mmCIF file of C-alpha atoms in Angstrom:
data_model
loop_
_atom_site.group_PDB
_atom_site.id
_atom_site.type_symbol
_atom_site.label_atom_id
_atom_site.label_comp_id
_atom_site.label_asym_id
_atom_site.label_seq_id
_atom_site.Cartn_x
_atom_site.Cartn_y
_atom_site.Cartn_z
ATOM 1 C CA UNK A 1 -1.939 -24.556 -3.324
ATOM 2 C CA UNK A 2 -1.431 -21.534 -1.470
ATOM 3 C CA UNK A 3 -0.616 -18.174 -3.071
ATOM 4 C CA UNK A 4 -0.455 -15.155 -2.999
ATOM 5 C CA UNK A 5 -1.724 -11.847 -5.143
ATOM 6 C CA UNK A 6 -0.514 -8.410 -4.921
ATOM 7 C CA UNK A 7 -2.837 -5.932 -6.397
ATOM 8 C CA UNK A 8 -3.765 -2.194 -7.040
ATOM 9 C CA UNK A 9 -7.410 -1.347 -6.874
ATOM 10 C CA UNK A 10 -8.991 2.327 -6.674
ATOM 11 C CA UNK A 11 -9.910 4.214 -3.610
ATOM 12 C CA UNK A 12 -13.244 5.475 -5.063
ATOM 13 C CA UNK A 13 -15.894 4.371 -3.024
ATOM 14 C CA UNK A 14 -14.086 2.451 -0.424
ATOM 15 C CA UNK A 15 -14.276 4.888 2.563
ATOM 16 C CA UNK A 16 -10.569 6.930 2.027
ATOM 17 C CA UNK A 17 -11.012 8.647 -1.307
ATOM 18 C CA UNK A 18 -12.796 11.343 0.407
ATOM 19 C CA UNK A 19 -9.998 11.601 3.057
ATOM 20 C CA UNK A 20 -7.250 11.533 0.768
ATOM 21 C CA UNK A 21 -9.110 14.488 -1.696
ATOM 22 C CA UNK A 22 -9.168 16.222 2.371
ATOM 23 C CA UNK A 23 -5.259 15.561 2.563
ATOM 24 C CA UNK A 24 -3.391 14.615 -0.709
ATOM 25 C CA UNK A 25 -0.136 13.950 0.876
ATOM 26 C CA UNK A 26 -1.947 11.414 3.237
ATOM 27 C CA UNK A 27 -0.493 8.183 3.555
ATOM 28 C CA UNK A 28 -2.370 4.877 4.802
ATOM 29 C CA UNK A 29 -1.213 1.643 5.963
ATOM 30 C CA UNK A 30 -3.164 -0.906 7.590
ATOM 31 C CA UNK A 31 -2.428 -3.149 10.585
ATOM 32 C CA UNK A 32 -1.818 -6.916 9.667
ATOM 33 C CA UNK A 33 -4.241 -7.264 12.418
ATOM 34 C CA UNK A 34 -7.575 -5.866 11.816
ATOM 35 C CA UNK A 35 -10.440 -5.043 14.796
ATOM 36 C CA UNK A 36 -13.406 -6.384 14.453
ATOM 37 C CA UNK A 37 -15.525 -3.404 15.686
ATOM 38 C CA UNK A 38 -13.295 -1.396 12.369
ATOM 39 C CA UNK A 39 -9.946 -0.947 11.144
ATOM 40 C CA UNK A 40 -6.440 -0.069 12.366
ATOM 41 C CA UNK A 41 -4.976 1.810 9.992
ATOM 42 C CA UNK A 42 -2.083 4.151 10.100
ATOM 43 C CA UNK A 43 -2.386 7.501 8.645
ATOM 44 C CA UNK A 44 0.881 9.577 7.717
ATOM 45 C CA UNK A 45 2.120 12.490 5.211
ATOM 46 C CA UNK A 46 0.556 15.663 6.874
ATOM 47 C CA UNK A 47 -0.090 17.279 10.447
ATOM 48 C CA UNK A 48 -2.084 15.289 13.103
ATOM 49 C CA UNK A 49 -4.842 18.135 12.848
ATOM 50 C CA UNK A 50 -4.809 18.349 9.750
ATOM 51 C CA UNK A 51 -5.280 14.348 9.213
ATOM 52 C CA UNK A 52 -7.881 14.680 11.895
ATOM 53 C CA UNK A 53 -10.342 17.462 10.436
ATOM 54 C CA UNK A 54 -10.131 14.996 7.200
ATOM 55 C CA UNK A 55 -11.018 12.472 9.075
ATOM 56 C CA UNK A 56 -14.071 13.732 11.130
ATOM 57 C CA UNK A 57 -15.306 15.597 7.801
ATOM 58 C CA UNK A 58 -15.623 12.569 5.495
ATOM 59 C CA UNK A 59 -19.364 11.145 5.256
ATOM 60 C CA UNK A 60 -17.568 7.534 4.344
ATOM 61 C CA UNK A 61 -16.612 7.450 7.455
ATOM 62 C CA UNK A 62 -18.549 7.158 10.688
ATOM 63 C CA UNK A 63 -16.909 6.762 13.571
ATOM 64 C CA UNK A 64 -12.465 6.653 14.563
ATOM 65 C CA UNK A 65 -10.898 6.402 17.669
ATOM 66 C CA UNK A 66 -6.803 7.610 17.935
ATOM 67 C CA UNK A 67 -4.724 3.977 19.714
ATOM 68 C CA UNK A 68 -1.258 5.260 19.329
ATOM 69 C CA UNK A 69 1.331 7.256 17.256
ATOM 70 C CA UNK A 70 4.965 8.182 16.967
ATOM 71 C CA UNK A 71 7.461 10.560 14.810
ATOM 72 C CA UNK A 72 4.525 11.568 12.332
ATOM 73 C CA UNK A 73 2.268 8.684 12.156
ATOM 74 C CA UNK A 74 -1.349 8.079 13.930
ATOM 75 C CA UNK A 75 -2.522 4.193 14.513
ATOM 76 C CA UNK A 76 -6.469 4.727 14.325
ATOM 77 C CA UNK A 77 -9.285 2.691 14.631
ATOM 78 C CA UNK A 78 -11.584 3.297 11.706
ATOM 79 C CA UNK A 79 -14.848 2.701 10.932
ATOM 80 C CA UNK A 80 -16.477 3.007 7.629
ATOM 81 C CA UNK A 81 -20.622 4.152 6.774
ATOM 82 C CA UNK A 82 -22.606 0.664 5.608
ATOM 83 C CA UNK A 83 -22.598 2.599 2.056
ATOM 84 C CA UNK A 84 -18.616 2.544 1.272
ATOM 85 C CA UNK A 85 -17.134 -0.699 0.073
ATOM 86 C CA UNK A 86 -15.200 -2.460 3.028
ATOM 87 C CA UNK A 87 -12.107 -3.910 1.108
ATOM 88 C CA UNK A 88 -11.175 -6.089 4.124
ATOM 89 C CA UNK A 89 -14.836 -7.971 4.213
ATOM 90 C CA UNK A 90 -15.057 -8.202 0.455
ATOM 91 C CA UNK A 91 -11.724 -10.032 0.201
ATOM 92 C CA UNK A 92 -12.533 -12.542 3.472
ATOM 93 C CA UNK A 93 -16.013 -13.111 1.716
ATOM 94 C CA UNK A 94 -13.863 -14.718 -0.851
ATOM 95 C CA UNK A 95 -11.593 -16.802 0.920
ATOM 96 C CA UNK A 96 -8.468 -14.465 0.779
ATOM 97 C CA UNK A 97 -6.508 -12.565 3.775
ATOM 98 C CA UNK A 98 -4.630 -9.266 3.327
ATOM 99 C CA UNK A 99 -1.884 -9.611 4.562
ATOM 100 C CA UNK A 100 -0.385 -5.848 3.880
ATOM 101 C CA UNK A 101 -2.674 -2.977 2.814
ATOM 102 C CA UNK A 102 -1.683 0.680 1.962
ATOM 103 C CA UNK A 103 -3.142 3.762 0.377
ATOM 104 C CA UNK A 104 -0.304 5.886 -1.826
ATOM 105 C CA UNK A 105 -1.800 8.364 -3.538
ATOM 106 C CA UNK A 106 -5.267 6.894 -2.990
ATOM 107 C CA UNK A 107 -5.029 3.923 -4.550
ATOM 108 C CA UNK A 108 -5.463 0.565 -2.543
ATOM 109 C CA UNK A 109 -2.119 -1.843 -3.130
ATOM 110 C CA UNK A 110 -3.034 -5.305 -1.379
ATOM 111 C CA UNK A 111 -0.804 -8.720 -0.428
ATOM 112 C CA UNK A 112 -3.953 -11.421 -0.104
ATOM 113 C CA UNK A 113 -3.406 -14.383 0.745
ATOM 114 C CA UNK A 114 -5.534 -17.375 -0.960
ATOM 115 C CA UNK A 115 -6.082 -21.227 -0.448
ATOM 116 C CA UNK A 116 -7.044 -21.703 -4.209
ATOM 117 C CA UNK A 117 -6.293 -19.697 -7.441
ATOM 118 C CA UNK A 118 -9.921 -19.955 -8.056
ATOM 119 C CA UNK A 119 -10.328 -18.044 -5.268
ATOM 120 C CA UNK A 120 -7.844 -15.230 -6.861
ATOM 121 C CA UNK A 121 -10.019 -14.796 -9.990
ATOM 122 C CA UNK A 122 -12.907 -14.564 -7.820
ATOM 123 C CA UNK A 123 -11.821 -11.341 -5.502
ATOM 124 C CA UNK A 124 -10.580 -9.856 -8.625
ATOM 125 C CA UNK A 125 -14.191 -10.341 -10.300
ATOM 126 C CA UNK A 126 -15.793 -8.963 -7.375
ATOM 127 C CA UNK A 127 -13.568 -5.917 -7.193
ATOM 128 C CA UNK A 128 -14.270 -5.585 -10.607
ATOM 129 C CA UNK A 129 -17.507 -5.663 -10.279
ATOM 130 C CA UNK A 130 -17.345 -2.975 -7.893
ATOM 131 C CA UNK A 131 -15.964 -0.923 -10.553
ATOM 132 C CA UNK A 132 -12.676 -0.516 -8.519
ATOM 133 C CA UNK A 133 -10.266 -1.205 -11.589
ATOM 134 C CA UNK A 134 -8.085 -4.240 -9.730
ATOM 135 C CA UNK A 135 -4.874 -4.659 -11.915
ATOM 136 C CA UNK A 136 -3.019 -7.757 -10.481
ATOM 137 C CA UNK A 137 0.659 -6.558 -10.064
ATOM 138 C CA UNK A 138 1.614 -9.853 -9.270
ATOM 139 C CA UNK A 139 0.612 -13.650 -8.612
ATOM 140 C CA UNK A 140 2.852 -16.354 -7.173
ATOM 141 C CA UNK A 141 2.474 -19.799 -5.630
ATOM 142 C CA UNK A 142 4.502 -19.941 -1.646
ATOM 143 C CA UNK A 143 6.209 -22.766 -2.804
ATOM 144 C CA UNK A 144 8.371 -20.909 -4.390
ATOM 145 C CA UNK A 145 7.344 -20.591 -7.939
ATOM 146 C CA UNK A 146 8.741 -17.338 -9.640
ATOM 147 C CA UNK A 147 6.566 -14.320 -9.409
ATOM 148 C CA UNK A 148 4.592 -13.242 -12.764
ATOM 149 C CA UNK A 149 6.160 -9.865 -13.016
ATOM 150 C CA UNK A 150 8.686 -7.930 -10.762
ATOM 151 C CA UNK A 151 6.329 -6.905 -8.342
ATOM 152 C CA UNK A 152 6.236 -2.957 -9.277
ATOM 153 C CA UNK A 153 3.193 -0.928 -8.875
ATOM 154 C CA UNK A 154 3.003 1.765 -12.146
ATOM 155 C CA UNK A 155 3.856 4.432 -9.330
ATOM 156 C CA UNK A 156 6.807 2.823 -7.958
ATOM 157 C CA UNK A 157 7.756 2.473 -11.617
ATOM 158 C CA UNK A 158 7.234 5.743 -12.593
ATOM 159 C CA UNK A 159 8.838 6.662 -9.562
ATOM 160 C CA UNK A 160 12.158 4.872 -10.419
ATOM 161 C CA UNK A 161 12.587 6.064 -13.548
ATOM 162 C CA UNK A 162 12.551 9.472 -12.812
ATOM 163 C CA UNK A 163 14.921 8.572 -9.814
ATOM 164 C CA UNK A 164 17.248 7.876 -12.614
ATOM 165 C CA UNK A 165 16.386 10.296 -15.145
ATOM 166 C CA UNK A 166 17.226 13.209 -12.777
ATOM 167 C CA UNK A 167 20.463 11.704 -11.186
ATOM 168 C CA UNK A 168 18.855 10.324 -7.918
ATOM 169 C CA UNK A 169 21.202 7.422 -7.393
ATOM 170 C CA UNK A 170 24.047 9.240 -8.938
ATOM 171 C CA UNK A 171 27.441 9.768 -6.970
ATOM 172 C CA UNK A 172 27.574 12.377 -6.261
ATOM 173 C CA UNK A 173 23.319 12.900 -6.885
ATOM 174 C CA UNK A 174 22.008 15.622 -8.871
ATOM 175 C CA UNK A 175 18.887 16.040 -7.207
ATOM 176 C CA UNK A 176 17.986 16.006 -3.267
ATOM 177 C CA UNK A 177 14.805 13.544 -2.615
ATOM 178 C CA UNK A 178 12.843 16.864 -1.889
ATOM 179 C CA UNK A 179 13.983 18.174 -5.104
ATOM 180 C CA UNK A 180 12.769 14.638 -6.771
ATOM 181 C CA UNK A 181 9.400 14.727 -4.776
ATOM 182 C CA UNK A 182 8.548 18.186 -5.921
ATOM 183 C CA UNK A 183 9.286 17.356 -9.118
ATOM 184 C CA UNK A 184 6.923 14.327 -8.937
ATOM 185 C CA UNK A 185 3.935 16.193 -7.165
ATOM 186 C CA UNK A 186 3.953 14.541 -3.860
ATOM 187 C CA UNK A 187 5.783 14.528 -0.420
ATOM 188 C CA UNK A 188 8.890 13.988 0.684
ATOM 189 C CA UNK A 189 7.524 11.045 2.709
ATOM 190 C CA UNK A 190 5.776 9.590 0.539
ATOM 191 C CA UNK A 191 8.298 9.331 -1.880
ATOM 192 C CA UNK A 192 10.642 7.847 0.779
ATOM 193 C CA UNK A 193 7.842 5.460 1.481
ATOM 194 C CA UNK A 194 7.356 4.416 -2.184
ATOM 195 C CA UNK A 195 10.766 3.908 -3.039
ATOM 196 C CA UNK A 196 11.189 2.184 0.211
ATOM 197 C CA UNK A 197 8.099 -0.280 -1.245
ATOM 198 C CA UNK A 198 9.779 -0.733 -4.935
ATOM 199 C CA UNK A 199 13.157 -1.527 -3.537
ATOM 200 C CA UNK A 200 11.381 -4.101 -1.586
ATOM 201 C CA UNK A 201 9.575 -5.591 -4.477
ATOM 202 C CA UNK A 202 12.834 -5.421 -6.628
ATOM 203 C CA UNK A 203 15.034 -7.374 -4.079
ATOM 204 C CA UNK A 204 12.332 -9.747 -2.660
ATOM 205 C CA UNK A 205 11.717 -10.881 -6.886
ATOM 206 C CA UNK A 206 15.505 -10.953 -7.302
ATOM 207 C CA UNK A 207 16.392 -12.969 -4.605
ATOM 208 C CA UNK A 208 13.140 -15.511 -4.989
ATOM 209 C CA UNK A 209 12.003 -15.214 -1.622
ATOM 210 C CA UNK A 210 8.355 -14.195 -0.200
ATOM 211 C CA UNK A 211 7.189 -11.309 1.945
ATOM 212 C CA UNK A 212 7.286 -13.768 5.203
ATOM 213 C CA UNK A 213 10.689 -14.428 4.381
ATOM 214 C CA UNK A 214 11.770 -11.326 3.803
ATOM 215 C CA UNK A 215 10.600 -10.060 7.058
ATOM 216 C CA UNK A 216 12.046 -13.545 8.721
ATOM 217 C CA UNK A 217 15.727 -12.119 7.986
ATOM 218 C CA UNK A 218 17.475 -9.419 9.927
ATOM 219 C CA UNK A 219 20.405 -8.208 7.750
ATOM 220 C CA UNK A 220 23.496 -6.114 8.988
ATOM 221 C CA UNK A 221 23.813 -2.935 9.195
ATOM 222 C CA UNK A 222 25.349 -2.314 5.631
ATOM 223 C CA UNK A 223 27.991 1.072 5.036
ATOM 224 C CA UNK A 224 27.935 2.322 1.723
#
């Protein structure tokens, strides 16, 4: 039975955590499609140049190549040194497929997909193993068997809560989103990005339905 398992792991050792000591604001998302000669990944949260002299300094990483970019946000073609730990290959040598990757606040938060629940407990072993500290955020069958937990990351809870604590979806609200990312020690995009990501995980568990399906549905434009 297919299912899928949404996990955090740690960046340490897998070819960004140098990058993202380089630029601390950096945000990372990878392409659902990855290259075979390295990976697309989108890099966000700071100045092209400054993203780029992170990127050509960091000994994890050997080669990139710039594809495309828009509004603040660089598609590159990465590729990491044969030392770092390739995520991507680790996870196909198991049987899985990542379906969405991202790097907030250097941290690795994965959606792989997997034939077997066998082959679940195995990626998580061998992450383990790796000493990358996988904690499984969730695990659910596509069938659509409920989800194990709400599908929160400890950031995106973290996040919310202090959302609320400082009167961020108050009417009128009592503190701007820069105000609120200040307060939590990281950018004003990434914030937007990671409540983006838990509002996502809170409706997608609410209303039952998977990632595919999420992304299957165009809603209306909705006024407050």
């Amino acid at each position: 039975m297919t299912s899928i398992i949404n996990l955090e792991i740690s960046g340490e050792g897998t070819g960004l955590a140098e990058l993202v000591d380089a630029v601390p604001s950096l945000t990372c998302e990878a392409e659902a499609t990855i290259a075979s000669s390295g990976h697309d990944l989108w890099l966000s949260g700071a100045p092209k140049a400054e993203i780029e002299a992170g990127v050509a300094d960091a000994s994890s990483i050997d080669d990139y190549a710039l594809i495309d970019g828009a509004e603040g946000k660089w598609l590159y073609n990465v590729e990491f040194a044969p030392e770092t730990i390739d995520v991507f290959e680790l996870v196909l040598e198991e049987g899985g497929t990542i379906l969405e990757a991202s790097v907030p606040n250097g941290s690795w938060v994965l959606d792989i997909r997997v034939e077997d629940r066998s082959d679940a407990s195995s990626i998580y072993d061998r992450l383990e193993d790796r000493e990358l500290e996988p904690t499984i955020i969730r695990l659910f069958d596509t069938n659509g068997g409920a989800r194990s937990q709400t599908g929160l990351t400890e950031n995106q809870y973290e996040t919310l809560v202090a959302a609320i604590d400082h009167g961020y979806f108050e009417i009128p609200r009592r503190v701007s989103m820069q105000e609120l990312a200040e307060e939590l020690d990281i950018s004003h995009q990434a914030l937007s990005e990671r409540l983006r990501r838990a509002y996502r995980s809170l409706v997608t568990a609410e209303l039952d339905v998977t990632t595919e399906e999420a992304d299957s549905v165009r809603s209306p434009t909705l006024s407050d």
